[in-house]
Amino acid sequence: MTEPLIRNISDTALWVAMYRAWESDQKNPVFRDPYARRLAGKRGEEIMSTIKAAQRHAWSYTARTYNVDSFVMQEVENGADMVVDLAAGLDTRAYRMKLPSSLQWIEIDLPDLLSYKRDILANEKPVCRLERIPLDLANPAARRGIFEELGRAAKRAIIISEGLIVYLTAEEVCALARDLATPPSFQRWATDLVSPGLLKMLQKQIGKPLGQAGAPLKFAPEEGPAFFTKCGWTPIEVRSMLQAAAKLKRLPLLFRLFALFPDTKGTKPKQIWGGVVLLGKQSTAR
């Protein structure tokens, strides 16, 4: 039996690493990730070369990375002493960004993926205090214990999640959000979000291989960022991929006209929209 192109959800990390490798190869890259191509490996290259629709979305992944980078730097400058990187995958921010050496960077993901990453980066040195925690975030009791422990170790933490909540149901997202809202020091959360309109398009374009890998795309709330208000968090700032890509001069010609219109901040469910939302815990979102 032929092995599927994307075997499981962890393989999506190889795919995303290829986007970072592509951007790093540009003449004037938005960011430089010298580790991305090694991490993506041959399978990452194969996934990208085979799924033609995925190649058309490179600009949005560059914009997403840029938006999350910006929120991380903003919160570190505002006093965050810990970054909790949920479903960290092959993220290399702890290596490639200009971060304080005292910053605690916590990567949480499945054991096999973290082991693969550790082996590839064995001879590289992170710029801050990096810790990796093997954990299945689908286990509520286990994640609550880890969140409680991390919460005690931080004064002010920002959580980041990319390519995580889109694979969850609304109920699962809200449960995770409530767990993240419990530790007093967990004050900010930056996460990517898509509209129902964009979700429908992505399901048509790349949904089949993801579904076959047991990782169907699910979450795109009708309410947009306001969804999180019932789960312990308040939207503070919303940055669209389209607007960021236009600013960075990464938008394909076809999309440049759309970038001239005011951003709806994810409030129009039928619109094809994706962005990164900075959330504040409701007791601290002032």
mmCIF file of C-alpha atoms in Angstrom:
data_model
loop_
_atom_site.group_PDB
_atom_site.id
_atom_site.type_symbol
_atom_site.label_atom_id
_atom_site.label_comp_id
_atom_site.label_asym_id
_atom_site.label_seq_id
_atom_site.Cartn_x
_atom_site.Cartn_y
_atom_site.Cartn_z
ATOM 1 C CA MET A 1 0.000 0.000 0.000
ATOM 2 C CA THR A 2 1.373 3.412 -0.972
ATOM 3 C CA GLU A 3 2.182 5.678 1.962
ATOM 4 C CA PRO A 4 0.111 8.900 1.959
ATOM 5 C CA LEU A 5 1.893 12.143 1.172
ATOM 6 C CA ILE A 6 0.874 13.610 4.533
ATOM 7 C CA ARG A 7 0.938 10.751 7.031
ATOM 8 C CA ASN A 8 -0.261 12.602 10.113
ATOM 9 C CA ILE A 9 -0.672 16.067 11.560
ATOM 10 C CA SER A 10 3.042 16.279 12.412
ATOM 11 C CA ASP A 11 3.875 16.188 8.701
ATOM 12 C CA THR A 12 2.160 19.559 8.305
ATOM 13 C CA ALA A 13 5.113 21.011 10.252
ATOM 14 C CA LEU A 14 7.460 19.865 7.470
ATOM 15 C CA TRP A 15 5.198 21.590 4.974
ATOM 16 C CA VAL A 16 5.111 24.878 6.920
ATOM 17 C CA ALA A 17 8.903 24.801 7.322
ATOM 18 C CA MET A 18 9.163 24.847 3.531
ATOM 19 C CA TYR A 19 7.273 28.134 3.425
ATOM 20 C CA ARG A 20 9.842 29.623 5.782
ATOM 21 C CA ALA A 21 12.652 28.200 3.663
ATOM 22 C CA TRP A 22 11.163 29.811 0.564
ATOM 23 C CA GLU A 23 10.895 33.204 2.250
ATOM 24 C CA SER A 24 14.443 32.921 3.585
ATOM 25 C CA ASP A 25 15.669 32.362 0.025
ATOM 26 C CA GLN A 26 14.201 35.673 -1.186
ATOM 27 C CA LYS A 27 16.539 38.519 -2.126
ATOM 28 C CA ASN A 28 15.194 40.676 0.722
ATOM 29 C CA PRO A 29 13.527 38.201 3.087
ATOM 30 C CA VAL A 30 11.009 39.354 5.665
ATOM 31 C CA PHE A 31 12.742 37.002 8.105
ATOM 32 C CA ARG A 32 15.663 34.623 7.906
ATOM 33 C CA ASP A 33 15.251 31.042 9.037
ATOM 34 C CA PRO A 34 18.517 29.246 8.217
ATOM 35 C CA TYR A 35 17.187 26.022 9.748
ATOM 36 C CA ALA A 36 13.900 25.723 7.868
ATOM 37 C CA ARG A 37 15.068 23.731 4.856
ATOM 38 C CA ARG A 38 16.924 21.202 6.993
ATOM 39 C CA LEU A 39 13.879 20.770 9.193
ATOM 40 C CA ALA A 40 11.515 20.406 6.237
ATOM 41 C CA GLY A 41 13.684 17.686 4.736
ATOM 42 C CA LYS A 42 12.866 15.752 1.598
ATOM 43 C CA ARG A 43 9.313 15.021 2.692
ATOM 44 C CA GLY A 44 8.588 18.707 3.221
ATOM 45 C CA GLU A 45 9.860 19.469 -0.271
ATOM 46 C CA GLU A 46 7.807 16.610 -1.689
ATOM 47 C CA ILE A 47 4.619 17.803 0.008
ATOM 48 C CA MET A 48 5.093 21.323 -1.289
ATOM 49 C CA SER A 49 5.927 20.260 -4.837
ATOM 50 C CA THR A 50 2.975 17.863 -5.009
ATOM 51 C CA ILE A 51 0.196 20.030 -3.569
ATOM 52 C CA LYS A 52 0.084 22.785 -6.171
ATOM 53 C CA ALA A 53 -2.619 24.768 -4.366
ATOM 54 C CA ALA A 54 -0.346 25.026 -1.327
ATOM 55 C CA GLN A 55 2.299 26.812 -3.369
ATOM 56 C CA ARG A 56 -0.114 29.674 -4.044
ATOM 57 C CA HIS A 57 -0.450 30.373 -0.322
ATOM 58 C CA ALA A 58 3.217 31.120 0.405
ATOM 59 C CA TRP A 59 2.496 34.836 0.859
ATOM 60 C CA SER A 60 -0.054 34.158 3.605
ATOM 61 C CA TYR A 61 2.362 31.982 5.590
ATOM 62 C CA THR A 62 5.034 34.664 5.355
ATOM 63 C CA ALA A 63 2.480 37.173 6.635
ATOM 64 C CA ARG A 64 1.376 34.855 9.431
ATOM 65 C CA THR A 65 4.953 34.318 10.592
ATOM 66 C CA TYR A 66 5.596 38.060 10.470
ATOM 67 C CA ASN A 67 2.446 38.853 12.456
ATOM 68 C CA VAL A 68 3.264 36.344 15.189
ATOM 69 C CA ASP A 69 6.893 37.538 15.301
ATOM 70 C CA SER A 70 5.630 41.098 15.762
ATOM 71 C CA PHE A 71 3.288 40.179 18.594
ATOM 72 C CA VAL A 72 6.041 38.234 20.352
ATOM 73 C CA MET A 73 8.438 41.180 20.176
ATOM 74 C CA GLN A 74 5.710 43.585 21.267
ATOM 75 C CA GLU A 75 4.883 41.534 24.351
ATOM 76 C CA VAL A 76 8.529 40.892 25.244
ATOM 77 C CA GLU A 77 9.078 44.652 25.132
ATOM 78 C CA ASN A 78 6.039 45.007 27.407
ATOM 79 C CA GLY A 79 7.608 42.736 29.999
ATOM 80 C CA ALA A 80 6.766 39.162 29.027
ATOM 81 C CA ASP A 81 9.342 36.816 30.531
ATOM 82 C CA MET A 82 7.956 33.603 29.013
ATOM 83 C CA VAL A 83 6.651 32.473 25.627
ATOM 84 C CA VAL A 84 4.553 29.305 25.635
ATOM 85 C CA ASP A 85 4.704 27.914 22.099
ATOM 86 C CA LEU A 86 1.751 25.531 21.713
ATOM 87 C CA ALA A 87 1.993 22.846 19.030
ATOM 88 C CA ALA A 88 5.401 24.378 18.336
ATOM 89 C CA GLY A 89 6.130 22.046 15.454
ATOM 90 C CA LEU A 90 9.347 23.068 13.731
ATOM 91 C CA ASP A 91 9.181 26.699 14.834
ATOM 92 C CA THR A 92 12.668 28.195 15.263
ATOM 93 C CA ARG A 93 11.886 31.563 16.833
ATOM 94 C CA ALA A 94 13.960 30.643 19.887
ATOM 95 C CA TYR A 95 16.954 30.415 17.522
ATOM 96 C CA ARG A 96 16.354 33.041 14.849
ATOM 97 C CA MET A 97 14.785 36.014 16.643
ATOM 98 C CA LYS A 98 16.566 38.744 18.594
ATOM 99 C CA LEU A 99 15.275 37.851 22.036
ATOM 100 C CA PRO A 100 16.584 38.524 25.563
ATOM 101 C CA SER A 101 18.814 35.709 26.777
ATOM 102 C CA SER A 102 16.771 35.623 29.996
ATOM 103 C CA LEU A 103 13.497 34.907 28.174
ATOM 104 C CA GLN A 104 11.963 31.498 28.882
ATOM 105 C CA TRP A 105 10.768 29.868 25.652
ATOM 106 C CA ILE A 106 8.654 26.759 26.137
ATOM 107 C CA GLU A 107 7.923 24.501 23.170
ATOM 108 C CA ILE A 108 5.053 22.055 23.612
ATOM 109 C CA ASP A 109 4.266 19.372 21.039
ATOM 110 C CA LEU A 110 4.075 15.643 20.420
ATOM 111 C CA PRO A 111 7.143 13.662 21.573
ATOM 112 C CA ASP A 112 8.208 12.314 18.163
ATOM 113 C CA LEU A 113 8.130 15.734 16.517
ATOM 114 C CA LEU A 114 10.132 17.354 19.298
ATOM 115 C CA SER A 115 12.694 14.531 19.146
ATOM 116 C CA TYR A 116 13.074 14.985 15.384
ATOM 117 C CA LYS A 117 13.578 18.704 15.857
ATOM 118 C CA ARG A 118 16.054 18.225 18.692
ATOM 119 C CA ASP A 119 18.167 15.909 16.541
ATOM 120 C CA ILE A 120 18.233 18.298 13.564
ATOM 121 C CA LEU A 121 19.160 21.287 15.726
ATOM 122 C CA ALA A 122 21.519 19.425 18.069
ATOM 123 C CA ASN A 123 24.505 21.595 17.139
ATOM 124 C CA GLU A 124 22.617 24.905 17.160
ATOM 125 C CA LYS A 125 22.319 27.240 20.133
ATOM 126 C CA PRO A 126 19.062 29.009 21.027
ATOM 127 C CA VAL A 127 19.245 32.709 21.834
ATOM 128 C CA CYS A 128 17.176 32.337 25.007
ATOM 129 C CA ARG A 129 16.294 29.741 27.658
ATOM 130 C CA LEU A 130 14.625 27.017 25.621
ATOM 131 C CA GLU A 131 12.715 24.117 27.138
ATOM 132 C CA ARG A 132 10.816 21.428 25.236
ATOM 133 C CA ILE A 133 7.875 19.644 26.814
ATOM 134 C CA PRO A 134 6.519 16.536 25.058
ATOM 135 C CA LEU A 135 2.759 16.628 25.490
ATOM 136 C CA ASP A 136 -0.414 15.729 23.645
ATOM 137 C CA LEU A 137 -2.502 18.883 24.027
ATOM 138 C CA ALA A 138 -5.608 16.778 23.437
ATOM 139 C CA ASN A 139 -5.160 15.460 26.996
ATOM 140 C CA PRO A 140 -6.928 18.066 29.184
ATOM 141 C CA ALA A 141 -5.638 16.822 32.536
ATOM 142 C CA ALA A 142 -2.029 16.675 31.331
ATOM 143 C CA ARG A 143 -2.088 20.119 29.745
ATOM 144 C CA ARG A 144 -3.686 21.713 32.818
ATOM 145 C CA GLY A 145 -0.889 20.353 34.964
ATOM 146 C CA ILE A 146 1.765 21.737 32.608
ATOM 147 C CA PHE A 147 0.014 25.112 32.317
ATOM 148 C CA GLU A 148 -0.186 25.379 36.105
ATOM 149 C CA GLU A 149 3.513 24.582 36.453
ATOM 150 C CA LEU A 150 4.533 27.063 33.762
ATOM 151 C CA GLY A 151 2.241 29.689 35.214
ATOM 152 C CA ARG A 152 4.134 29.543 38.496
ATOM 153 C CA ALA A 153 7.465 29.951 36.671
ATOM 154 C CA ALA A 154 6.453 33.136 34.833
ATOM 155 C CA LYS A 155 5.539 36.667 35.829
ATOM 156 C CA ARG A 156 3.962 37.540 32.500
ATOM 157 C CA ALA A 157 3.604 35.036 29.656
ATOM 158 C CA ILE A 158 2.410 35.180 26.076
ATOM 159 C CA ILE A 159 1.069 32.032 24.459
ATOM 160 C CA ILE A 160 1.449 31.565 20.719
ATOM 161 C CA SER A 161 -0.259 29.017 18.503
ATOM 162 C CA GLU A 162 0.003 28.670 14.740
ATOM 163 C CA GLY A 163 -1.774 25.995 12.768
ATOM 164 C CA LEU A 164 -3.331 24.507 15.898
ATOM 165 C CA ILE A 165 -6.888 25.631 16.539
ATOM 166 C CA VAL A 166 -7.986 25.234 12.914
ATOM 167 C CA TYR A 167 -7.775 21.461 13.474
ATOM 168 C CA LEU A 168 -10.026 21.574 16.557
ATOM 169 C CA THR A 169 -13.770 21.813 17.079
ATOM 170 C CA ALA A 170 -15.256 24.970 18.589
ATOM 171 C CA GLU A 171 -15.824 23.103 21.848
ATOM 172 C CA GLU A 172 -12.195 21.951 21.938
ATOM 173 C CA VAL A 173 -10.921 25.466 21.224
ATOM 174 C CA CYS A 174 -13.014 26.961 24.012
ATOM 175 C CA ALA A 175 -11.910 24.283 26.473
ATOM 176 C CA LEU A 176 -8.255 24.941 25.603
ATOM 177 C CA ALA A 177 -8.822 28.695 25.904
ATOM 178 C CA ARG A 178 -10.324 28.311 29.374
ATOM 179 C CA ASP A 179 -7.402 26.161 30.483
ATOM 180 C CA LEU A 180 -4.979 28.797 29.193
ATOM 181 C CA ALA A 181 -6.886 31.510 31.049
ATOM 182 C CA THR A 182 -6.432 29.780 34.419
ATOM 183 C CA PRO A 183 -2.767 30.577 35.315
ATOM 184 C CA PRO A 184 -2.590 34.221 36.505
ATOM 185 C CA SER A 185 0.629 34.901 34.578
ATOM 186 C CA PHE A 186 -0.809 33.757 31.228
ATOM 187 C CA GLN A 187 -1.898 37.213 30.095
ATOM 188 C CA ARG A 188 -1.671 37.259 26.290
ATOM 189 C CA TRP A 189 -2.330 34.762 23.500
ATOM 190 C CA ALA A 190 -1.514 35.222 19.812
ATOM 191 C CA THR A 191 -3.251 32.752 17.521
ATOM 192 C CA ASP A 192 -4.078 32.500 13.850
ATOM 193 C CA LEU A 193 -7.727 32.447 12.820
ATOM 194 C CA VAL A 194 -9.652 31.919 9.588
ATOM 195 C CA SER A 195 -13.160 32.880 8.526
ATOM 196 C CA PRO A 196 -15.770 30.306 7.466
ATOM 197 C CA GLY A 197 -15.317 31.603 3.917
ATOM 198 C CA LEU A 198 -11.587 30.908 3.927
ATOM 199 C CA LEU A 199 -12.077 27.561 5.652
ATOM 200 C CA LYS A 200 -14.419 26.447 2.878
ATOM 201 C CA MET A 201 -11.873 27.458 0.233
ATOM 202 C CA LEU A 202 -9.017 25.680 2.017
ATOM 203 C CA GLN A 203 -11.090 22.535 2.438
ATOM 204 C CA LYS A 204 -11.608 22.454 -1.322
ATOM 205 C CA GLN A 205 -7.971 23.166 -2.167
ATOM 206 C CA ILE A 206 -5.981 21.200 0.410
ATOM 207 C CA GLY A 207 -8.588 19.429 2.514
ATOM 208 C CA LYS A 208 -8.290 15.996 0.900
ATOM 209 C CA PRO A 209 -4.678 15.145 1.895
ATOM 210 C CA LEU A 210 -5.240 16.605 5.354
ATOM 211 C CA GLY A 211 -8.401 14.575 5.821
ATOM 212 C CA GLN A 212 -6.616 11.416 4.726
ATOM 213 C CA ALA A 213 -3.975 12.138 7.367
ATOM 214 C CA GLY A 214 -6.638 12.385 10.060
ATOM 215 C CA ALA A 215 -6.216 16.152 10.320
ATOM 216 C CA PRO A 216 -9.303 17.764 8.770
ATOM 217 C CA LEU A 217 -9.673 21.537 8.914
ATOM 218 C CA LYS A 218 -12.519 22.416 11.287
ATOM 219 C CA PHE A 219 -12.431 25.681 13.205
ATOM 220 C CA ALA A 220 -13.638 28.952 11.708
ATOM 221 C CA PRO A 221 -16.094 30.688 14.035
ATOM 222 C CA GLU A 222 -18.938 32.754 12.598
ATOM 223 C CA GLU A 223 -18.262 35.391 15.273
ATOM 224 C CA GLY A 224 -14.638 35.828 14.231
ATOM 225 C CA PRO A 225 -12.276 36.964 17.020
ATOM 226 C CA ALA A 226 -15.261 37.696 19.278
ATOM 227 C CA PHE A 227 -15.644 33.918 19.688
ATOM 228 C CA PHE A 228 -13.014 33.987 22.425
ATOM 229 C CA THR A 229 -14.985 36.374 24.665
ATOM 230 C CA LYS A 230 -17.066 33.453 25.928
ATOM 231 C CA CYS A 231 -13.915 31.463 26.708
ATOM 232 C CA GLY A 232 -12.034 33.842 28.992
ATOM 233 C CA TRP A 233 -10.257 36.057 26.458
ATOM 234 C CA THR A 234 -10.810 39.431 24.766
ATOM 235 C CA PRO A 235 -9.444 40.428 21.331
ATOM 236 C CA ILE A 236 -6.942 43.264 21.711
ATOM 237 C CA GLU A 237 -5.528 43.512 18.197
ATOM 238 C CA VAL A 238 -6.318 41.783 14.906
ATOM 239 C CA ARG A 239 -3.893 41.739 11.968
ATOM 240 C CA SER A 240 -4.925 40.206 8.668
ATOM 241 C CA MET A 241 -2.597 38.180 6.469
ATOM 242 C CA LEU A 242 -3.729 40.198 3.447
ATOM 243 C CA GLN A 243 -2.842 43.572 4.936
ATOM 244 C CA ALA A 244 0.469 42.298 6.302
ATOM 245 C CA ALA A 245 1.414 40.748 2.959
ATOM 246 C CA ALA A 246 0.575 44.009 1.187
ATOM 247 C CA LYS A 247 2.782 45.934 3.611
ATOM 248 C CA LEU A 248 5.595 43.434 3.072
ATOM 249 C CA LYS A 249 5.157 43.507 -0.724
ATOM 250 C CA ARG A 250 4.409 39.799 -0.853
ATOM 251 C CA LEU A 251 0.899 39.928 -2.308
ATOM 252 C CA PRO A 252 0.305 38.398 -5.746
ATOM 253 C CA LEU A 253 -1.069 40.910 -8.249
ATOM 254 C CA LEU A 254 -4.541 39.362 -8.119
ATOM 255 C CA PHE A 255 -4.926 40.185 -4.415
ATOM 256 C CA ARG A 256 -3.505 43.706 -4.348
ATOM 257 C CA LEU A 257 -6.812 45.350 -5.172
ATOM 258 C CA PHE A 258 -8.497 43.640 -2.213
ATOM 259 C CA ALA A 259 -5.839 44.997 0.128
ATOM 260 C CA LEU A 260 -6.990 48.542 -0.689
ATOM 261 C CA PHE A 261 -10.287 47.973 1.105
ATOM 262 C CA PRO A 262 -10.587 48.399 4.897
ATOM 263 C CA ASP A 263 -9.855 45.223 6.828
ATOM 264 C CA THR A 264 -12.987 43.640 8.298
ATOM 265 C CA LYS A 265 -10.957 42.103 11.159
ATOM 266 C CA GLY A 266 -12.569 38.721 10.605
ATOM 267 C CA THR A 267 -16.107 39.915 11.352
ATOM 268 C CA LYS A 268 -17.609 38.945 7.972
ATOM 269 C CA PRO A 269 -18.032 35.146 7.961
ATOM 270 C CA LYS A 270 -18.571 34.802 4.213
ATOM 271 C CA GLN A 271 -15.466 36.808 3.386
ATOM 272 C CA ILE A 272 -12.230 34.966 2.624
ATOM 273 C CA TRP A 273 -10.181 36.220 5.556
ATOM 274 C CA GLY A 274 -7.284 35.004 7.667
ATOM 275 C CA GLY A 275 -5.332 36.758 10.360
ATOM 276 C CA VAL A 276 -3.542 36.637 13.678
ATOM 277 C CA VAL A 277 -5.393 37.753 16.792
ATOM 278 C CA LEU A 278 -3.753 39.019 19.966
ATOM 279 C CA LEU A 279 -5.986 38.091 22.879
ATOM 280 C CA GLY A 280 -5.842 39.373 26.419
ATOM 281 C CA LYS A 281 -7.183 37.470 29.370
ATOM 282 C CA GLN A 282 -10.421 39.158 30.349
ATOM 283 C CA SER A 283 -9.072 40.252 33.725
ATOM 284 C CA THR A 284 -5.940 41.796 32.132
ATOM 285 C CA ALA A 285 -7.060 42.898 28.633
ATOM 286 C CA ARG A 286 -6.889 46.593 29.377
#
